[in-house]
PDB file of C-alpha atoms in Angstrom:
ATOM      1  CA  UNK S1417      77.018 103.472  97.607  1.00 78.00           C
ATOM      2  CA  UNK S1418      80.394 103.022  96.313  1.00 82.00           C
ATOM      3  CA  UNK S1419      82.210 102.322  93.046  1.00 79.00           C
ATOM      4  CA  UNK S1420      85.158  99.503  92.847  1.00 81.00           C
ATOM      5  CA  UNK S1421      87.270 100.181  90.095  1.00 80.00           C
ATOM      6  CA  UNK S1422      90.317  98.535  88.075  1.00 74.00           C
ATOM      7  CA  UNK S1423      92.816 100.438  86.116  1.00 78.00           C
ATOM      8  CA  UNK S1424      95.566  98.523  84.465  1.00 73.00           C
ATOM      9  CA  UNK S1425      99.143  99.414  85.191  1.00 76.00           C
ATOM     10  CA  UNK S1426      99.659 102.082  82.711  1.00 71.00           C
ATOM     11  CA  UNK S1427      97.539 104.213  84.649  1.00 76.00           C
ATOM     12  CA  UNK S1428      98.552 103.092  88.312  1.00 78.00           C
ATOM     13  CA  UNK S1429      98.884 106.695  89.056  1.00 86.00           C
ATOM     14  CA  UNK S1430      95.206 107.473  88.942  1.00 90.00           C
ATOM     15  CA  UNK S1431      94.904 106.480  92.960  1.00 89.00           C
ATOM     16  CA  UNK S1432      97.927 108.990  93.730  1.00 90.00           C
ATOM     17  CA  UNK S1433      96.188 111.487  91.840  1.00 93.00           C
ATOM     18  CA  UNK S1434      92.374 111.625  92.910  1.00 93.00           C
ATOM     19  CA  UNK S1435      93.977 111.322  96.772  1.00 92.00           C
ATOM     20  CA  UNK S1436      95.779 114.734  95.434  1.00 92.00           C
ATOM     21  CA  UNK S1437      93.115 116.354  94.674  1.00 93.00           C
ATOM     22  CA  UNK S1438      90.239 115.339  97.576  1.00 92.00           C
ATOM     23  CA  UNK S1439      93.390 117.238  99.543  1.00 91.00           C
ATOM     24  CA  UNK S1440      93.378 120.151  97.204  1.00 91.00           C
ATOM     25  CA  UNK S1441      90.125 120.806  96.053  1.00 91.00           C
ATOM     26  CA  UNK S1442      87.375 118.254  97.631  1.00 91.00           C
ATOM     27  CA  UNK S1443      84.569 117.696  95.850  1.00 90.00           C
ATOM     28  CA  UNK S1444      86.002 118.305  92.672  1.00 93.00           C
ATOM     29  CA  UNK S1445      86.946 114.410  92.160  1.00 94.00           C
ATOM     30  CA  UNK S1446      85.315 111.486  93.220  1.00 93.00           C
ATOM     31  CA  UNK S1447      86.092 110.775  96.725  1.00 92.00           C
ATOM     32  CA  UNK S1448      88.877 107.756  97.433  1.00 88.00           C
ATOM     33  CA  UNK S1449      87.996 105.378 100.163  1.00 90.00           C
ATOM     34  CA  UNK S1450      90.863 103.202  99.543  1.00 89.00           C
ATOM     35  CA  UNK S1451      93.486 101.758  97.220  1.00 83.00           C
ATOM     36  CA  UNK S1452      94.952  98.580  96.284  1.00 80.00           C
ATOM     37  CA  UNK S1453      97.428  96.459  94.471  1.00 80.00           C
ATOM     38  CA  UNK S1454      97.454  96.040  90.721  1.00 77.00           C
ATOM     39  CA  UNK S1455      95.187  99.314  90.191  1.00 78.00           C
ATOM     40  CA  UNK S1456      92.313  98.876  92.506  1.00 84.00           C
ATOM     41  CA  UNK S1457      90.364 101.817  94.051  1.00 82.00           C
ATOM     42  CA  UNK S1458      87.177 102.321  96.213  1.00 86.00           C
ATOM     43  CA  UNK S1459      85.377 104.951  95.480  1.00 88.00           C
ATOM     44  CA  UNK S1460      82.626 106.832  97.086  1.00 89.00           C
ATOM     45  CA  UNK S1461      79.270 107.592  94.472  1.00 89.00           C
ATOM     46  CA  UNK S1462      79.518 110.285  92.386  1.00 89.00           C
ATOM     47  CA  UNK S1463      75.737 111.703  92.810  1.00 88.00           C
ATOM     48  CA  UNK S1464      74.237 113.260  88.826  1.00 89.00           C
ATOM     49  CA  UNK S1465      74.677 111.876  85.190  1.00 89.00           C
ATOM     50  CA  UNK S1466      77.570 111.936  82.961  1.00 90.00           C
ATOM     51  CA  UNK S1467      77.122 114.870  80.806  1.00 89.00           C
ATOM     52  CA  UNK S1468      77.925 113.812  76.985  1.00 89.00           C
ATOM     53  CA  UNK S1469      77.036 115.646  74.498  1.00 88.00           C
ATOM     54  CA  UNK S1470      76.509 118.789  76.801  1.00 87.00           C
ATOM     55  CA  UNK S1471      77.315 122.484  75.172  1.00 92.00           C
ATOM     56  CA  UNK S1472      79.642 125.777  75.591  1.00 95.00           C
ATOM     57  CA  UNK S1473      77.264 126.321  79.120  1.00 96.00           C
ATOM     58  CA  UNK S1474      78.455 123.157  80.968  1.00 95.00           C
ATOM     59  CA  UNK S1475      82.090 123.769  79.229  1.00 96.00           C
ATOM     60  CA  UNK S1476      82.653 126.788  80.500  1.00 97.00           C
ATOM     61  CA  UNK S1477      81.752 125.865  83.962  1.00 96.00           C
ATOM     62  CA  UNK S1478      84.238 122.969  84.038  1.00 96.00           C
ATOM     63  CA  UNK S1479      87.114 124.759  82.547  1.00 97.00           C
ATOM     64  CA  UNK S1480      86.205 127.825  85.194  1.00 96.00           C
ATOM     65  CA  UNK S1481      86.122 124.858  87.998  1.00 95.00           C
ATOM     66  CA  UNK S1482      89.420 123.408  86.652  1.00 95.00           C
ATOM     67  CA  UNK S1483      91.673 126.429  86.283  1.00 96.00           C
ATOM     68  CA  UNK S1484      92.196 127.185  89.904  1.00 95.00           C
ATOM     69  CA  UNK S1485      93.509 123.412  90.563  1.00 95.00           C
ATOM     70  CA  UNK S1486      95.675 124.009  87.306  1.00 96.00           C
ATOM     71  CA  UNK S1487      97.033 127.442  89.337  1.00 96.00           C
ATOM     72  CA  UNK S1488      97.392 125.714  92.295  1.00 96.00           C
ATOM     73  CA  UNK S1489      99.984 122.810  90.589  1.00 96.00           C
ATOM     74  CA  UNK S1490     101.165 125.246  88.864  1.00 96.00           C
ATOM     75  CA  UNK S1491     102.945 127.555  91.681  1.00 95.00           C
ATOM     76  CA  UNK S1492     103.280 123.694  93.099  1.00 95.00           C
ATOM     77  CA  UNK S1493     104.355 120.922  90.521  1.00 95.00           C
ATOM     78  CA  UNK S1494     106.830 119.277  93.807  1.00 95.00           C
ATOM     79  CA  UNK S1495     103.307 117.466  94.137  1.00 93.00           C
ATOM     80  CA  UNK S1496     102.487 115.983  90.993  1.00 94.00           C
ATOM     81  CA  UNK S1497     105.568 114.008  91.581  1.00 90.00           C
ATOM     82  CA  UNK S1498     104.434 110.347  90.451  1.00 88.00           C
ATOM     83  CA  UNK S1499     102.247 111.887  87.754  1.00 93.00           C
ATOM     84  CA  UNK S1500     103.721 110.993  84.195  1.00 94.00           C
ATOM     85  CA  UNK S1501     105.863 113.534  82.643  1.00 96.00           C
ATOM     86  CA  UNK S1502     104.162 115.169  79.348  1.00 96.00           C
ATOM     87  CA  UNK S1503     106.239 118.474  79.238  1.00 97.00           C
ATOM     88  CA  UNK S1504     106.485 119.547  75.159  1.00 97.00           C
ATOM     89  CA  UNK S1505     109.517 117.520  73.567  1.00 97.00           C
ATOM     90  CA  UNK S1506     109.812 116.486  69.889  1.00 97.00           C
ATOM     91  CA  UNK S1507     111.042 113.122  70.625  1.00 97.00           C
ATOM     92  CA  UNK S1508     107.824 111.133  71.713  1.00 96.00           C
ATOM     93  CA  UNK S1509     105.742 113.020  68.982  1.00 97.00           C
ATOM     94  CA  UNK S1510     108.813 112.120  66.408  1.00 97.00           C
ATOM     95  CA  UNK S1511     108.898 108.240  67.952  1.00 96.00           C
ATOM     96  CA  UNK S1512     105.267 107.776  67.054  1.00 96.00           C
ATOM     97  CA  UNK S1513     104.960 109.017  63.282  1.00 97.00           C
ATOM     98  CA  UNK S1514     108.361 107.997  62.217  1.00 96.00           C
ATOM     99  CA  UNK S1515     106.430 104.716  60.631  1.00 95.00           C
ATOM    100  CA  UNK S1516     103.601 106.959  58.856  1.00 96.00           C
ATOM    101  CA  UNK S1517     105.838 109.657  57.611  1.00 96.00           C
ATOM    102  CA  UNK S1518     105.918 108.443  54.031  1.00 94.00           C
ATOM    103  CA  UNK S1519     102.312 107.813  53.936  1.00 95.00           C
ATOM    104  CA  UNK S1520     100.425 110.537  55.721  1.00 95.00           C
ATOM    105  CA  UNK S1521     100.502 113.645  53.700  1.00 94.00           C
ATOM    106  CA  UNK S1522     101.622 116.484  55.859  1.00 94.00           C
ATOM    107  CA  UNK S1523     102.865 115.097  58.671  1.00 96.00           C
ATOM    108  CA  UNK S1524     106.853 115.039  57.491  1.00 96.00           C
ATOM    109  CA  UNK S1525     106.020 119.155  57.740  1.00 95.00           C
ATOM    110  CA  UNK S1526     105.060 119.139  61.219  1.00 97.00           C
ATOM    111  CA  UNK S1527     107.288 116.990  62.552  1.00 97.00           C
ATOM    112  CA  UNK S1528     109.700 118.782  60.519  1.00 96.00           C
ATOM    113  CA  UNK S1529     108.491 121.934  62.168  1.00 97.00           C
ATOM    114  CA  UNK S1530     108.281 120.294  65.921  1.00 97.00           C
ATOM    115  CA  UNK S1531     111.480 122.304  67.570  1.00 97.00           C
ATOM    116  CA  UNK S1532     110.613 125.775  66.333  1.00 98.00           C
ATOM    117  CA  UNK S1533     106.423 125.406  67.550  1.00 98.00           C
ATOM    118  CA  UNK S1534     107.042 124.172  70.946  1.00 98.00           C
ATOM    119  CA  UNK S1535     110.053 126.501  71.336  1.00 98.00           C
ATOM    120  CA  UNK S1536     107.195 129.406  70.081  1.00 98.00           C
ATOM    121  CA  UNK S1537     104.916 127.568  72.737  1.00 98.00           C
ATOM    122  CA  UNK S1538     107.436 127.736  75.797  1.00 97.00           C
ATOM    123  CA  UNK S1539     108.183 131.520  74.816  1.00 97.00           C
ATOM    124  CA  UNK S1540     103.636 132.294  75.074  1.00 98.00           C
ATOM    125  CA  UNK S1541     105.134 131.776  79.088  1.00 97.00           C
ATOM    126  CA  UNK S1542     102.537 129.697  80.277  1.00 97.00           C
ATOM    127  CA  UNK S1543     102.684 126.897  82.946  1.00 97.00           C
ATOM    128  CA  UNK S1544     103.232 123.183  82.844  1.00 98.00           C
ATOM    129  CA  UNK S1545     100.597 121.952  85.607  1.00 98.00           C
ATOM    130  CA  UNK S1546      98.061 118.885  86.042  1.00 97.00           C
ATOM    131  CA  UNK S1547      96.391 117.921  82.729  1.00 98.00           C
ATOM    132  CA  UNK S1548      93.035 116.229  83.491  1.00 97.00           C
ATOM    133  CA  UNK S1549      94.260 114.258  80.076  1.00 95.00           C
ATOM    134  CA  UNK S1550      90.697 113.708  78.420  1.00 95.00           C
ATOM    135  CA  UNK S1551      88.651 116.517  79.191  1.00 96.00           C
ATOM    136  CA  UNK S1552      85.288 116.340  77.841  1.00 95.00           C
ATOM    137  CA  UNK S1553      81.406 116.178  79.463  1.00 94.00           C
ATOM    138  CA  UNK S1554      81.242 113.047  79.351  1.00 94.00           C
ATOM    139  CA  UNK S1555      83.822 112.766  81.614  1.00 95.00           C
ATOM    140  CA  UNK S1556      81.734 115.293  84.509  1.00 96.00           C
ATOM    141  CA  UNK S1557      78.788 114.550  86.056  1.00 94.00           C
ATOM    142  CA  UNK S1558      76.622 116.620  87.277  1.00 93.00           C
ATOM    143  CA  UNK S1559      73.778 116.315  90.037  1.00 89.00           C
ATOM    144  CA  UNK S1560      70.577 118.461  90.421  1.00 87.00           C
ATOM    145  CA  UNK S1561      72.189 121.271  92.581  1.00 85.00           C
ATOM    146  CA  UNK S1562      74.346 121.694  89.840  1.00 84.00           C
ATOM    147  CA  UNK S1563      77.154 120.620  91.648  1.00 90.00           C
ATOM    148  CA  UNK S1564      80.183 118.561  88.967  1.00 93.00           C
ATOM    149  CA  UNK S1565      82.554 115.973  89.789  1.00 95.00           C
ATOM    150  CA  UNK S1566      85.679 115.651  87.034  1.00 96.00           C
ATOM    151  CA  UNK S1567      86.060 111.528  86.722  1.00 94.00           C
ATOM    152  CA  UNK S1568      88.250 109.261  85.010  1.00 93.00           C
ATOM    153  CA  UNK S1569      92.240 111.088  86.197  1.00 93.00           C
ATOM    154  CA  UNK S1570      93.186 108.071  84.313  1.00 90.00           C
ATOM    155  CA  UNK S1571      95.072 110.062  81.628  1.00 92.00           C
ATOM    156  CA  UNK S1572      96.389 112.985  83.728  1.00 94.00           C
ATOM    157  CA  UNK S1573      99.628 114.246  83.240  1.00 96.00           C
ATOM    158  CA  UNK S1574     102.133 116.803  84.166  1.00 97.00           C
ATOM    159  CA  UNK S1575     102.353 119.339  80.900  1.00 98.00           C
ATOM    160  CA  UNK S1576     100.788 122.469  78.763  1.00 98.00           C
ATOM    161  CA  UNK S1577      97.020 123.493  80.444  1.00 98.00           C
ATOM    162  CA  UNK S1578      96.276 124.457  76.439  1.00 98.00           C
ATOM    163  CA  UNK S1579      95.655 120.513  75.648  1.00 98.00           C
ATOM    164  CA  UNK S1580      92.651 120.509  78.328  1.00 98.00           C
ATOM    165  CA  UNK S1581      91.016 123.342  76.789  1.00 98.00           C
ATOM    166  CA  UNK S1582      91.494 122.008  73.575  1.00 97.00           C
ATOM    167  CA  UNK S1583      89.751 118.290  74.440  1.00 96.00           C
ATOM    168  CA  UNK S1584      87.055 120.032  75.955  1.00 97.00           C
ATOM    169  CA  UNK S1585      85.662 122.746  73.655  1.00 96.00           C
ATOM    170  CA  UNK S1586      85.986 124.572  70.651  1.00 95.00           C
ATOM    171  CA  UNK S1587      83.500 127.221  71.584  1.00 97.00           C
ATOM    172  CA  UNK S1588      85.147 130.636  70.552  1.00 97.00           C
ATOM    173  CA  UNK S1589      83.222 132.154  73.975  1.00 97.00           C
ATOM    174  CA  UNK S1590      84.668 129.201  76.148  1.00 98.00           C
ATOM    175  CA  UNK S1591      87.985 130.126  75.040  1.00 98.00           C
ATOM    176  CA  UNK S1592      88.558 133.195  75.482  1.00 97.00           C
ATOM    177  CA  UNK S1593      87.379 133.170  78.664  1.00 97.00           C
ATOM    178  CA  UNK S1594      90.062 130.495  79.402  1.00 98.00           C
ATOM    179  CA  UNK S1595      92.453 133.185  77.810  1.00 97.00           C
ATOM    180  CA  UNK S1596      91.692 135.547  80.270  1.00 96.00           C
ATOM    181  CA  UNK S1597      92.195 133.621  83.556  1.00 96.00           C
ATOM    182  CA  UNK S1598      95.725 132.703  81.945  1.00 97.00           C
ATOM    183  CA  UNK S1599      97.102 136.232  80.381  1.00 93.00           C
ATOM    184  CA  UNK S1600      98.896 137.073  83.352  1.00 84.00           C
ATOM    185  CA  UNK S1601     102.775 137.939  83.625  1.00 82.00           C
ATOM    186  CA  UNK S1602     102.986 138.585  80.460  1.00 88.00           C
ATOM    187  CA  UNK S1603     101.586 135.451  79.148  1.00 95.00           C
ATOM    188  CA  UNK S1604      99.969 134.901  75.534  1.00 97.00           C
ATOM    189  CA  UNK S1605      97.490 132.424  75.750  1.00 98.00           C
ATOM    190  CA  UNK S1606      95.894 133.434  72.635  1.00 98.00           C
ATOM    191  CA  UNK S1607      98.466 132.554  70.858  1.00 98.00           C
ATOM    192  CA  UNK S1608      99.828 129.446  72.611  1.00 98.00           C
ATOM    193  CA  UNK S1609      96.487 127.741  71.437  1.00 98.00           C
ATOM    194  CA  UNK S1610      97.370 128.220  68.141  1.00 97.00           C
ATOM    195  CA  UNK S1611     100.316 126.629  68.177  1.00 98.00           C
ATOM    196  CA  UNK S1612      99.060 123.924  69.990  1.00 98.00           C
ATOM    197  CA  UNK S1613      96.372 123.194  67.840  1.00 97.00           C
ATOM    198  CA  UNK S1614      98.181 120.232  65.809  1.00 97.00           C
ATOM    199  CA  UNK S1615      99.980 118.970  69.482  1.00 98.00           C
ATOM    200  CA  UNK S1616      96.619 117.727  70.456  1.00 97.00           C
ATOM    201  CA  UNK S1617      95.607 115.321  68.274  1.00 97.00           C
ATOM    202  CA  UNK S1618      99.631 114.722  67.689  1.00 97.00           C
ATOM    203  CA  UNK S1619      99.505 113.393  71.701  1.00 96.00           C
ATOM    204  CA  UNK S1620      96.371 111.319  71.269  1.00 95.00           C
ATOM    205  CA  UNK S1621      98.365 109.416  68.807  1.00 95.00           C
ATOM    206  CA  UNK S1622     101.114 109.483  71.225  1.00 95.00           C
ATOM    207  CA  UNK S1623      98.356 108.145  73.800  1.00 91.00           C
ATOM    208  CA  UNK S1624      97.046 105.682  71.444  1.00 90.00           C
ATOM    209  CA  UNK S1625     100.312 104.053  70.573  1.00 90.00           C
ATOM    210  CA  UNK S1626     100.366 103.532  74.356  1.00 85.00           C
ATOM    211  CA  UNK S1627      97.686 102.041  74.790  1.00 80.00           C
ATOM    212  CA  UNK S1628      98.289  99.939  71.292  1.00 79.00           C
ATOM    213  CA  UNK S1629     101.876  98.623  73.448  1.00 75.00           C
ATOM    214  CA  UNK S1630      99.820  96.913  76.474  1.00 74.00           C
ATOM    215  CA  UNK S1631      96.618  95.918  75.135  1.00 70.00           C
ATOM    216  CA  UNK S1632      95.559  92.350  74.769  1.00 71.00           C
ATOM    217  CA  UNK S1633      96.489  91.473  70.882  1.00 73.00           C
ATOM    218  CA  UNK S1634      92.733  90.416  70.716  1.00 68.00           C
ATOM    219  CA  UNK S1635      91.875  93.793  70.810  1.00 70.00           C
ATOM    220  CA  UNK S1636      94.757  95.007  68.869  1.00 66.00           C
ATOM    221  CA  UNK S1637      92.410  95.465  65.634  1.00 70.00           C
ATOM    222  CA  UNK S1638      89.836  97.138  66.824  1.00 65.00           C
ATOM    223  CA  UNK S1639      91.969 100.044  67.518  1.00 73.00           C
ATOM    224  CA  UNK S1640      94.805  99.705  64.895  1.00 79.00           C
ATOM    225  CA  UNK S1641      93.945 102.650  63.057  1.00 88.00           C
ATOM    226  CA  UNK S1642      93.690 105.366  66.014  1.00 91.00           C
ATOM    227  CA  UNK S1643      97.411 106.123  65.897  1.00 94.00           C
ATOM    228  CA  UNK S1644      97.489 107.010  61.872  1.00 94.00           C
ATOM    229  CA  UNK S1645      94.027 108.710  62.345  1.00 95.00           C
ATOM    230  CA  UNK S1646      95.033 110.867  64.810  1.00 96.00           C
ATOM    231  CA  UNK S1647      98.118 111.629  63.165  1.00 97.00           C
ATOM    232  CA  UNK S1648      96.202 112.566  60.081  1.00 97.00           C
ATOM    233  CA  UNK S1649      94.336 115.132  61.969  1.00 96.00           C
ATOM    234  CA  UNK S1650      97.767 116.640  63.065  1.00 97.00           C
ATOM    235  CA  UNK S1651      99.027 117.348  59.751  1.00 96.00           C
ATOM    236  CA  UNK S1652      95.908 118.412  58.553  1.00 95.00           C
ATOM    237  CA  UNK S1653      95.918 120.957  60.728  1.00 94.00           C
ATOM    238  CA  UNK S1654      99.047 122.147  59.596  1.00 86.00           C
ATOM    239  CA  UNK S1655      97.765 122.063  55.737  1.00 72.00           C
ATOM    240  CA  UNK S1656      94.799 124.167  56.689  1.00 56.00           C
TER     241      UNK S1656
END
């Protein structure tokens, strides 16, 4: 059995990617038989059941399977050339709430505050690496050995590990374990989270306006609202 899948342009890279990682860490990704033009991939069956709604248990497994890959990209980012580049900067987060400054309460504060958190990010010392992009169970499947496959690389990008963690838990337990395996060289995981805390939902509307830019303006309403959501949940954060 095999899966045929379409991605549109904006996430062209997904091919490049999953053929990275059946070289890296097989198993751990569906399995590419081939790629096409225009976004097309073959790929082999991923045997279980997407996992939605599972708890800290699966979490924890698939942030303990992930972090060596992140390691590995880490010490080797050469590879993840092709792989759009997500590295902390103001500017993209500052492009996408310039229109909602005036009416989202908060977010004129963090924005405001942009330069001095991801300068306090960059000094926590850890890596830019692969970012799976939309880490969550429902994303993994799982068969009946136990055995998970991470799908949908769709979203990946080269940037700060902390937004993967972030997406896929907020399980004090799964954390901190995730702390651990990056509190090395002097690193400060703990509080690099932290900081990041308003960047992630701050990128999804970064993400969103994306997708808002090469949609079909059919479906333009149904999602209309995900940019000034997410940015709402940003400053919010902030206020808290």
């Amino acid at each position: 059995m095999a899966w045929l899948k379409q991605v549109p342009r904006f996430f062209g890279h997904e091919a490049h990617v999953i053929r990275l990682l059946g070289e890296v860490a097989p198993g751990l990704a569906p399995e590419l038989i081939a790629a096409g033009e225009h976004g097309r991939m073959l790929l082999a069956h991923a045997p279980g059941e997407d996992r939605y709604g599972a708890g800290p248990e699966l979490c924890a497994d698939i942030a303990a399977a992930f972090h060596p890959l992140q390691e590995h990209f880490a010490k080797n980012p050469a590879l993840l050339s092709g792989v759009p580049d997500a590295r902390l900067a103001p500017g993209p987060f500052e492009r996408v709430a310039a229109p909602y400054l005036a009416s989202v309460s908060g977010l004129g504060k963090l924005i405001e505050g942009l330069p001095e958190r991801i300068a306090a990010i960059e000094e926590c010392g850890l890596p830019d690496t692969l970012v799976h992009g939309d880490l969550h169970p429902g994303n993994v499947r799982t068969d009946d050995a136990g055995r998970l496959t991470i799908m949908d690389w769709g979203d990946c990008f080269f940037g700060h590990p902390g937004f993967d963690i972030l997406r896929l838990t907020d399980d004090p337990a799964v954390i901190r374990a995730w702390c651990r395996r990056w509190r090395g060289g002097g690193a400060d995981p703990e509080r690099a989270i932290e900081l990041l805390r308003p960047l992630a939902p701050l990128r999804s509307a970064v993400v969103y306006a994306g997708f808002l830019d090469n949609i079909e303006p059919s479906e333009f309403p149904y999602h209309a609202e995900d940019v000034p959501a997410a940015l709402a949940a940003a400053a919010s954060i902030v206020g808290e």
